[in-house]
Short mmCIF file of C-alpha atoms and ligand atoms in Angstrom, two decimals:
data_model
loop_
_atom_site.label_atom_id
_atom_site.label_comp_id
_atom_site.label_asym_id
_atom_site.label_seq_id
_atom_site.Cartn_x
_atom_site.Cartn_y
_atom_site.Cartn_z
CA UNK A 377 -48.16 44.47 15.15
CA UNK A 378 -45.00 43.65 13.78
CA UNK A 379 -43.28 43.81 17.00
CA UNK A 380 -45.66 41.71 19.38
CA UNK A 381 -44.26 38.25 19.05
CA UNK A 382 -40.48 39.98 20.34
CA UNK A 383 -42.49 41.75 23.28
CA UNK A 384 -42.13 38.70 25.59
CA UNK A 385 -38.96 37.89 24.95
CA UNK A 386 -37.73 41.17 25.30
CA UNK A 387 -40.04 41.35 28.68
CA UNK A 388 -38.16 38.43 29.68
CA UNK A 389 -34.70 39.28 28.96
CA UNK A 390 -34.52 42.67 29.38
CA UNK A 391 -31.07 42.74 27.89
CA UNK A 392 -29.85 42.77 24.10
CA UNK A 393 -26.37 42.43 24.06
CA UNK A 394 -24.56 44.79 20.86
CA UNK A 395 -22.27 42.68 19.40
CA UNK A 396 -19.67 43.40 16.66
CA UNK A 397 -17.70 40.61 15.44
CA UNK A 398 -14.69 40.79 13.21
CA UNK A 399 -14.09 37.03 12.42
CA UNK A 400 -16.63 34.88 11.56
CA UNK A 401 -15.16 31.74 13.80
CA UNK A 402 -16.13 34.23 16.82
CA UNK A 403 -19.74 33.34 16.56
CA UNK A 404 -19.68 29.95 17.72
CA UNK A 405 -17.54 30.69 21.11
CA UNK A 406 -19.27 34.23 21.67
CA UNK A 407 -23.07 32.56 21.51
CA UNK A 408 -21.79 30.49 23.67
CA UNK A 409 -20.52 32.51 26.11
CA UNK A 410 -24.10 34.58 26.38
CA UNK A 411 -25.93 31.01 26.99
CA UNK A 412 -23.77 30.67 29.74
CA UNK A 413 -23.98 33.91 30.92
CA UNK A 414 -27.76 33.33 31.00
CA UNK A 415 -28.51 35.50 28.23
CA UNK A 416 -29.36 33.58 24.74
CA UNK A 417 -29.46 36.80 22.67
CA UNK A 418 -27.13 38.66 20.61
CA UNK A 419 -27.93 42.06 18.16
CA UNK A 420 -24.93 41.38 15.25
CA UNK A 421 -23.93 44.27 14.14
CA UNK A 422 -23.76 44.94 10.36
CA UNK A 423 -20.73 47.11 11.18
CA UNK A 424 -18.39 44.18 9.76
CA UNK A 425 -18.76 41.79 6.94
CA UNK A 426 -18.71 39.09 9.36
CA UNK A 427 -22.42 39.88 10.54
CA UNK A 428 -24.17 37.67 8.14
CA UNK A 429 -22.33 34.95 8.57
CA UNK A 430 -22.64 35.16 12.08
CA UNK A 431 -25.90 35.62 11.68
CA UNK A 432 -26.14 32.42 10.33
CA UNK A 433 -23.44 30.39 12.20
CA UNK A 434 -25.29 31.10 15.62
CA UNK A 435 -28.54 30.18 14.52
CA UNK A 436 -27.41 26.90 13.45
CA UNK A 437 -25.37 26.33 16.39
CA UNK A 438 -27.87 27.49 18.44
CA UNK A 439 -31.51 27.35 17.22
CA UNK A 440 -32.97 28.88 20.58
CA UNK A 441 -31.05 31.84 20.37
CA UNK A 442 -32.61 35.08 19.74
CA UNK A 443 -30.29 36.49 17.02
CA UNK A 444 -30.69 39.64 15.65
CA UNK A 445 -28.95 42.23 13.35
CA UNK A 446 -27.76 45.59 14.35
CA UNK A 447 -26.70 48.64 12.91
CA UNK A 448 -29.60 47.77 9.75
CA UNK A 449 -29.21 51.12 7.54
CA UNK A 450 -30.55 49.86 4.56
CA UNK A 451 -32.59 47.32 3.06
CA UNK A 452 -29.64 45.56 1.40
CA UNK A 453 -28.92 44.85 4.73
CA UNK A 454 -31.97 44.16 6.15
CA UNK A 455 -32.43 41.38 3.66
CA UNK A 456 -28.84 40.10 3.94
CA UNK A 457 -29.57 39.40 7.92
CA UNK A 458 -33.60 38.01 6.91
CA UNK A 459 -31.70 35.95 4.31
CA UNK A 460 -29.16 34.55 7.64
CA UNK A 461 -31.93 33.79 9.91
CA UNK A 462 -31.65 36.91 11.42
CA UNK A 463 -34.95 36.85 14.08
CA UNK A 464 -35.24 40.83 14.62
CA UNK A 465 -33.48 43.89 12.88
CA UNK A 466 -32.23 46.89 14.72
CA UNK A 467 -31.18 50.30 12.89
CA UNK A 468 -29.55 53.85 14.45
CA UNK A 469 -32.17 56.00 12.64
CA UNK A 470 -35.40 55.63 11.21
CA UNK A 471 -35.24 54.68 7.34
CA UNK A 472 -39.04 54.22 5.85
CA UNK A 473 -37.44 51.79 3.49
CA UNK A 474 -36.13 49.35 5.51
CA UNK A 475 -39.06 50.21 8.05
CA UNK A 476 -41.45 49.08 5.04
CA UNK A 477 -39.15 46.16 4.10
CA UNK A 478 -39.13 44.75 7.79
CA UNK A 479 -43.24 44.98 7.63
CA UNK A 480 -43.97 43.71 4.27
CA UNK A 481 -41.16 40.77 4.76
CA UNK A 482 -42.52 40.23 8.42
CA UNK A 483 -39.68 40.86 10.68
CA UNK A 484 -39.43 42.41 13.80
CA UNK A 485 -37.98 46.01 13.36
CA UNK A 486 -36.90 48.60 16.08
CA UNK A 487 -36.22 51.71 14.41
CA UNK A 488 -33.68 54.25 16.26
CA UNK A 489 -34.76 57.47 17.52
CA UNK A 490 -34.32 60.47 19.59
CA UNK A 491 -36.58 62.90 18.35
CA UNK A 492 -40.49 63.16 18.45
CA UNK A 493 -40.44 63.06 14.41
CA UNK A 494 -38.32 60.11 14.59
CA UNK A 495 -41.15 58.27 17.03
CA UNK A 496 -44.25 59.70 14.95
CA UNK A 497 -43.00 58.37 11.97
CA UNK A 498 -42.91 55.05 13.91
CA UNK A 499 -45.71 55.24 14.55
CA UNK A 500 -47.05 55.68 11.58
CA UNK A 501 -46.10 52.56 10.46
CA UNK A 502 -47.49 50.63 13.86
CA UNK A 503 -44.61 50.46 15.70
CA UNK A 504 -44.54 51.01 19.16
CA UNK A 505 -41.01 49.94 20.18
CA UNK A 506 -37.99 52.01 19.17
CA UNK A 507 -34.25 51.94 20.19
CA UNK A 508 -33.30 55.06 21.67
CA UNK A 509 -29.51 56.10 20.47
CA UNK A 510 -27.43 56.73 21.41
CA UNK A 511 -29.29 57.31 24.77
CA UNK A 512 -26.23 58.83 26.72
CA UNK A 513 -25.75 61.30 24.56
CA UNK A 514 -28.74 62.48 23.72
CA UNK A 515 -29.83 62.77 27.40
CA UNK A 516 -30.65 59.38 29.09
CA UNK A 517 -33.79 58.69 31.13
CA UNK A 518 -34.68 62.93 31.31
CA UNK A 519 -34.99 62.65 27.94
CA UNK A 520 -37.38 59.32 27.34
CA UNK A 521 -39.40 60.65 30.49
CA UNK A 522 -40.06 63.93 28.20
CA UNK A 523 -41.06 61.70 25.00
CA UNK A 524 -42.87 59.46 26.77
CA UNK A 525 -44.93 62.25 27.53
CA UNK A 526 -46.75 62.84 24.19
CA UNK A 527 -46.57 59.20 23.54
CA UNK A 528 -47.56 57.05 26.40
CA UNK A 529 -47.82 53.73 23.87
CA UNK A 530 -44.63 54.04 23.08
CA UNK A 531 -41.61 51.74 24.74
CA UNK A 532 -37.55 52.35 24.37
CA UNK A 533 -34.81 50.29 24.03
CA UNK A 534 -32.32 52.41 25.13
CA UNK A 535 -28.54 52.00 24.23
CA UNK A 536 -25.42 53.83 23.72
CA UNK A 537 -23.40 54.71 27.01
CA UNK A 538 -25.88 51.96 29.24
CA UNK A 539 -23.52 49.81 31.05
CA UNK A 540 -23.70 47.64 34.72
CA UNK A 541 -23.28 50.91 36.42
CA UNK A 542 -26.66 52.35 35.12
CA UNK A 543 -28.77 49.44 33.79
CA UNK A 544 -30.74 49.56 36.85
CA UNK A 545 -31.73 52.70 36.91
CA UNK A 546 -33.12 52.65 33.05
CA UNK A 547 -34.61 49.41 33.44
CA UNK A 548 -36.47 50.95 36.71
CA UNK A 549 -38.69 53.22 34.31
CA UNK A 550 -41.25 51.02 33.20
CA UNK A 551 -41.47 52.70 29.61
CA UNK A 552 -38.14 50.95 29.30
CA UNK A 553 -38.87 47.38 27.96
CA UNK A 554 -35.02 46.39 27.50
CA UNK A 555 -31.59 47.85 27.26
CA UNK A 556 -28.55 47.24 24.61
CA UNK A 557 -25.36 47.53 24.67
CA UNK A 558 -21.64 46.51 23.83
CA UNK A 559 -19.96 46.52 27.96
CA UNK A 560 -19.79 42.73 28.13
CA UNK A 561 -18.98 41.74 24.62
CA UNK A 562 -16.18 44.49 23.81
CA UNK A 563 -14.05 43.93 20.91
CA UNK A 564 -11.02 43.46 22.71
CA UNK A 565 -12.76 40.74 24.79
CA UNK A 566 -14.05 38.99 21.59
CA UNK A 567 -10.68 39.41 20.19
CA UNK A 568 -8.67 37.79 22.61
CA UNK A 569 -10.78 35.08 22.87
CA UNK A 570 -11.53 35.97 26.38
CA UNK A 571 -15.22 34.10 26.38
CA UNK A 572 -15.24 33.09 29.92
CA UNK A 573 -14.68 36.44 30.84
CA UNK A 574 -17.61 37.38 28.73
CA UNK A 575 -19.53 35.02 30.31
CA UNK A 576 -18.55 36.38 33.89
CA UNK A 577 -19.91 39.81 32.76
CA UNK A 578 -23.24 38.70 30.80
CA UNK A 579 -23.84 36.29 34.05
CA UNK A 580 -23.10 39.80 36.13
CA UNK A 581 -25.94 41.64 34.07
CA UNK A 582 -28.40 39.15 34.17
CA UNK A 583 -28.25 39.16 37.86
CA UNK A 584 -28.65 42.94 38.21
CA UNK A 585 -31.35 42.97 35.80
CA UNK A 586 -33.26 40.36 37.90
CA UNK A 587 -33.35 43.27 40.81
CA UNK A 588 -35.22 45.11 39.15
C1 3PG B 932 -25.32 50.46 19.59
O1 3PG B 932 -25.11 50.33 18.42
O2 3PG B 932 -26.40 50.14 20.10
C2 3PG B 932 -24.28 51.11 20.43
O3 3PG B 932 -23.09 51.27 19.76
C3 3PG B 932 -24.03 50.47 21.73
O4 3PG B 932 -23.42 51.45 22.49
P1 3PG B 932 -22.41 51.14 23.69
O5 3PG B 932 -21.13 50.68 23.03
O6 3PG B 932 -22.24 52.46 24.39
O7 3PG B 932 -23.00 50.09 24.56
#
Protein backbone atom coordinates (compact mmCIF):
# COMPACT_ATOMS: atom_id res chain seq x y z
CA UNK A 1 0.00 0.00 0.00
CA UNK A 2 1.20 3.26 -0.67
CA UNK A 3 0.84 4.39 2.80
CA UNK A 4 2.50 1.42 4.85
CA UNK A 5 6.07 2.52 5.09
CA UNK A 6 4.52 6.15 6.92
CA UNK A 7 2.30 3.82 9.26
CA UNK A 8 5.12 3.46 11.86
CA UNK A 9 6.24 6.61 11.89
CA UNK A 10 3.03 8.06 12.18
CA UNK A 11 2.33 5.21 15.04
CA UNK A 12 5.27 6.59 16.63
CA UNK A 13 4.78 10.18 16.50
CA UNK A 14 1.38 10.61 16.66
CA UNK A 15 1.74 14.26 15.84
CA UNK A 16 2.19 16.14 12.37
CA UNK A 17 2.81 19.52 13.01
CA UNK A 18 0.94 22.10 10.02
CA UNK A 19 3.36 24.40 9.21
CA UNK A 20 3.13 27.52 6.97
CA UNK A 21 6.18 29.40 6.39
CA UNK A 22 6.46 32.76 4.75
CA UNK A 23 10.32 33.13 4.42
CA UNK A 24 12.35 30.60 3.29
CA UNK A 25 15.34 31.32 6.03
CA UNK A 26 12.49 30.07 8.58
CA UNK A 27 13.11 26.50 7.72
CA UNK A 28 16.36 26.02 9.16
CA UNK A 29 15.44 27.57 12.82
CA UNK A 30 11.74 26.12 12.73
CA UNK A 31 13.11 22.27 12.00
CA UNK A 32 15.04 22.93 14.53
CA UNK A 33 12.89 23.92 16.99
CA UNK A 34 10.53 20.58 16.39
CA UNK A 35 13.86 18.33 16.95
CA UNK A 36 14.09 19.92 20.08
CA UNK A 37 10.74 19.80 20.91
CA UNK A 38 11.01 16.04 20.33
CA UNK A 39 9.08 16.01 17.30
CA UNK A 40 11.28 15.63 13.88
CA UNK A 41 8.29 16.21 11.56
CA UNK A 42 6.84 19.05 9.82
CA UNK A 43 3.65 19.03 6.98
CA UNK A 44 4.87 22.42 4.76
CA UNK A 45 2.19 23.88 3.62
CA UNK A 46 1.93 24.80 -0.10
CA UNK A 47 -0.07 27.82 1.08
CA UNK A 48 3.17 30.09 0.39
CA UNK A 49 5.80 30.01 -2.24
CA UNK A 50 8.24 29.36 0.38
CA UNK A 51 7.03 25.60 0.76
CA UNK A 52 9.34 24.10 -1.73
CA UNK A 53 12.13 25.56 -0.72
CA UNK A 54 11.54 24.64 2.64
CA UNK A 55 10.87 21.57 1.58
CA UNK A 56 14.17 21.27 0.50
CA UNK A 57 16.20 23.38 3.01
CA UNK A 58 15.00 21.02 5.94
CA UNK A 59 15.77 17.95 4.33
CA UNK A 60 19.21 18.94 3.79
CA UNK A 61 19.64 20.35 7.10
CA UNK A 62 18.09 17.63 8.53
CA UNK A 63 18.06 14.28 6.66
CA UNK A 64 16.09 12.39 9.54
CA UNK A 65 13.32 14.59 9.44
CA UNK A 66 10.05 13.49 8.24
CA UNK A 67 9.12 16.39 5.91
CA UNK A 68 6.10 16.54 4.22
CA UNK A 69 3.91 18.92 2.07
CA UNK A 70 0.56 20.22 2.98
CA UNK A 71 -2.23 21.81 1.51
CA UNK A 72 -1.26 19.46 -2.05
CA UNK A 73 -4.33 20.57 -4.43
CA UNK A 74 -2.88 19.67 -7.50
CA UNK A 75 -0.37 17.70 -9.12
CA UNK A 76 1.78 20.72 -10.04
CA UNK A 77 2.20 20.76 -6.58
CA UNK A 78 2.50 17.45 -5.72
CA UNK A 79 5.48 17.18 -7.99
CA UNK A 80 6.99 20.52 -6.93
CA UNK A 81 7.22 19.02 -3.11
CA UNK A 82 8.39 15.12 -4.74
CA UNK A 83 10.85 17.25 -6.75
CA UNK A 84 12.09 19.01 -2.89
CA UNK A 85 12.40 15.81 -1.13
CA UNK A 86 9.17 16.11 0.13
CA UNK A 87 8.70 12.40 2.11
CA UNK A 88 4.67 12.39 2.25
CA UNK A 89 1.95 14.73 0.61
CA UNK A 90 -1.11 15.91 2.39
CA UNK A 91 -4.23 17.59 0.50
CA UNK A 92 -7.78 19.25 2.03
CA UNK A 93 -9.93 17.22 -0.43
CA UNK A 94 -9.67 14.28 -2.41
CA UNK A 95 -8.31 15.04 -6.08
CA UNK A 96 -8.00 11.54 -8.22
CA UNK A 97 -5.22 13.31 -10.01
CA UNK A 98 -2.91 13.99 -7.57
CA UNK A 99 -4.25 10.74 -5.72
CA UNK A 100 -3.01 8.85 -9.01
CA UNK A 101 0.16 10.98 -9.24
CA UNK A 102 1.18 10.20 -5.51
CA UNK A 103 0.65 6.23 -6.47
CA UNK A 104 2.20 6.00 -9.79
CA UNK A 105 5.29 8.38 -8.51
CA UNK A 106 5.34 6.33 -5.15
CA UNK A 107 4.70 8.77 -2.45
CA UNK A 108 2.86 8.59 0.51
CA UNK A 109 -0.55 10.44 0.04
CA UNK A 110 -3.32 11.25 2.68
CA UNK A 111 -6.17 12.52 0.91
CA UNK A 112 -8.68 14.92 2.98
CA UNK A 113 -12.09 13.94 3.73
CA UNK A 114 -15.24 14.28 5.57
CA UNK A 115 -17.70 12.52 3.72
CA UNK A 116 -18.28 8.70 3.06
CA UNK A 117 -17.76 9.48 -0.87
CA UNK A 118 -14.68 11.24 -0.04
CA UNK A 119 -13.34 7.85 1.97
CA UNK A 120 -14.78 5.33 -0.77
CA UNK A 121 -13.06 6.96 -3.33
CA UNK A 122 -9.96 6.38 -1.14
CA UNK A 123 -10.43 3.55 -1.05
CA UNK A 124 -10.66 2.81 -4.25
CA UNK A 125 -7.38 3.64 -4.89
CA UNK A 126 -5.93 1.49 -1.67
CA UNK A 127 -5.73 3.95 0.69
CA UNK A 128 -6.62 3.44 4.04
CA UNK A 129 -5.39 6.62 5.80
CA UNK A 130 -7.10 9.96 5.20
CA UNK A 131 -6.84 13.42 6.91
CA UNK A 132 -10.01 14.39 8.27
CA UNK A 133 -10.62 18.41 7.73
CA UNK A 134 -11.18 20.33 8.98
CA UNK A 135 -12.25 17.97 11.86
CA UNK A 136 -13.72 20.76 14.23
CA UNK A 137 -15.90 21.85 11.98
CA UNK A 138 -17.23 19.19 10.49
CA UNK A 139 -17.97 17.49 13.86
CA UNK A 140 -14.85 16.05 15.66
CA UNK A 141 -14.63 12.55 17.12
CA UNK A 142 -18.92 12.05 16.76
CA UNK A 143 -18.32 12.33 13.43
CA UNK A 144 -15.14 9.77 12.68
CA UNK A 145 -16.94 7.35 15.26
CA UNK A 146 -20.01 7.44 12.62
CA UNK A 147 -17.55 6.82 9.48
CA UNK A 148 -15.66 4.52 11.06
CA UNK A 149 -18.66 2.63 11.18
CA UNK A 150 -19.04 1.51 7.51
CA UNK A 151 -15.35 1.46 7.23
CA UNK A 152 -13.59 -0.24 10.03
CA UNK A 153 -10.05 -0.36 7.79
CA UNK A 154 -10.04 2.95 7.60
CA UNK A 155 -7.69 5.38 9.99
CA UNK A 156 -7.94 9.48 10.34
CA UNK A 157 -5.65 12.02 10.71
CA UNK A 158 -7.67 14.47 12.07
CA UNK A 159 -6.87 18.29 11.94
CA UNK A 160 -8.39 21.61 11.88
CA UNK A 161 -9.44 23.07 15.40
CA UNK A 162 -7.14 19.98 17.35
CA UNK A 163 -5.01 21.76 19.76
CA UNK A 164 -3.25 20.71 23.50
CA UNK A 165 -6.64 21.13 24.96
CA UNK A 166 -8.19 18.19 22.92
CA UNK A 167 -5.33 16.09 21.47
CA UNK A 168 -5.93 13.61 24.08
CA UNK A 169 -9.12 12.94 23.68
CA UNK A 170 -8.78 12.27 19.65
CA UNK A 171 -5.73 10.43 20.03
CA UNK A 172 -7.73 8.17 22.74
CA UNK A 173 -9.91 6.65 19.77
CA UNK A 174 -7.82 4.13 18.39
CA UNK A 175 -9.13 4.73 14.70
CA UNK A 176 -7.10 7.88 15.17
CA UNK A 177 -3.48 7.06 14.04
CA UNK A 178 -2.15 10.82 14.40
CA UNK A 179 -3.31 14.35 14.69
CA UNK A 180 -2.19 17.76 12.72
CA UNK A 181 -2.23 20.89 13.36
CA UNK A 182 -0.85 24.58 13.33
CA UNK A 183 -1.15 25.48 17.69
CA UNK A 184 2.60 25.26 18.21
CA UNK A 185 4.01 26.59 15.03
CA UNK A 186 1.59 29.74 14.52
CA UNK A 187 2.61 32.30 12.14
CA UNK A 188 3.12 34.89 14.52
CA UNK A 189 5.47 32.55 16.45
CA UNK A 190 7.44 31.69 13.23
CA UNK A 191 7.43 35.29 12.46
CA UNK A 192 8.94 36.66 15.35
CA UNK A 193 11.43 34.30 15.44
CA UNK A 194 10.13 33.01 18.65
CA UNK A 195 11.70 29.21 18.12
CA UNK A 196 12.34 28.46 21.66
CA UNK A 197 8.96 29.17 22.38
CA UNK A 198 8.02 26.77 19.68
CA UNK A 199 10.05 24.37 21.07
CA UNK A 200 8.41 24.82 24.64
CA UNK A 201 5.01 24.02 22.98
CA UNK A 202 6.06 21.01 20.52
CA UNK A 203 8.06 19.61 23.80
CA UNK A 204 4.42 20.29 25.67
CA UNK A 205 2.59 18.06 22.96
CA UNK A 206 4.86 15.40 22.81
CA UNK A 207 4.48 14.88 26.44
CA UNK A 208 0.67 14.78 26.39
CA UNK A 209 0.67 12.58 23.51
CA UNK A 210 2.89 10.08 25.43
CA UNK A 211 -0.30 9.74 28.01
CA UNK A 212 -2.10 8.39 25.87
C1 LIG B 1 -4.61 22.13 8.15
O1 LIG B 1 -4.35 22.54 7.05
O2 LIG B 1 -4.44 20.95 8.47
C2 LIG B 1 -5.27 23.06 9.11
O3 LIG B 1 -5.26 24.36 8.66
C3 LIG B 1 -4.74 23.00 10.49
O4 LIG B 1 -5.74 23.56 11.26
P1 LIG B 1 -5.48 24.30 12.65
O5 LIG B 1 -4.85 25.63 12.29
O6 LIG B 1 -6.85 24.47 13.25
O7 LIG B 1 -4.58 23.46 13.47
Amino acid sequence: MNQTVMIPRLEEKKIVPVVKLDRTADAQPLADALIRGGLPVAEVTFRTDAAEESIRIMKREFPDMLVGAGTVINTEQAKRALDAGASFLVSPGTSEKVLTFALDNDIPVFPGVCTPSEIMTCLDYGLEIVKFFPAKQYGGLDTMKALAGPFPAIRFMPTGGVSLSNMKEFLAFKKIIAIGGTWMVKGDLINAGQFDEIAKLTAEAVALAKEV
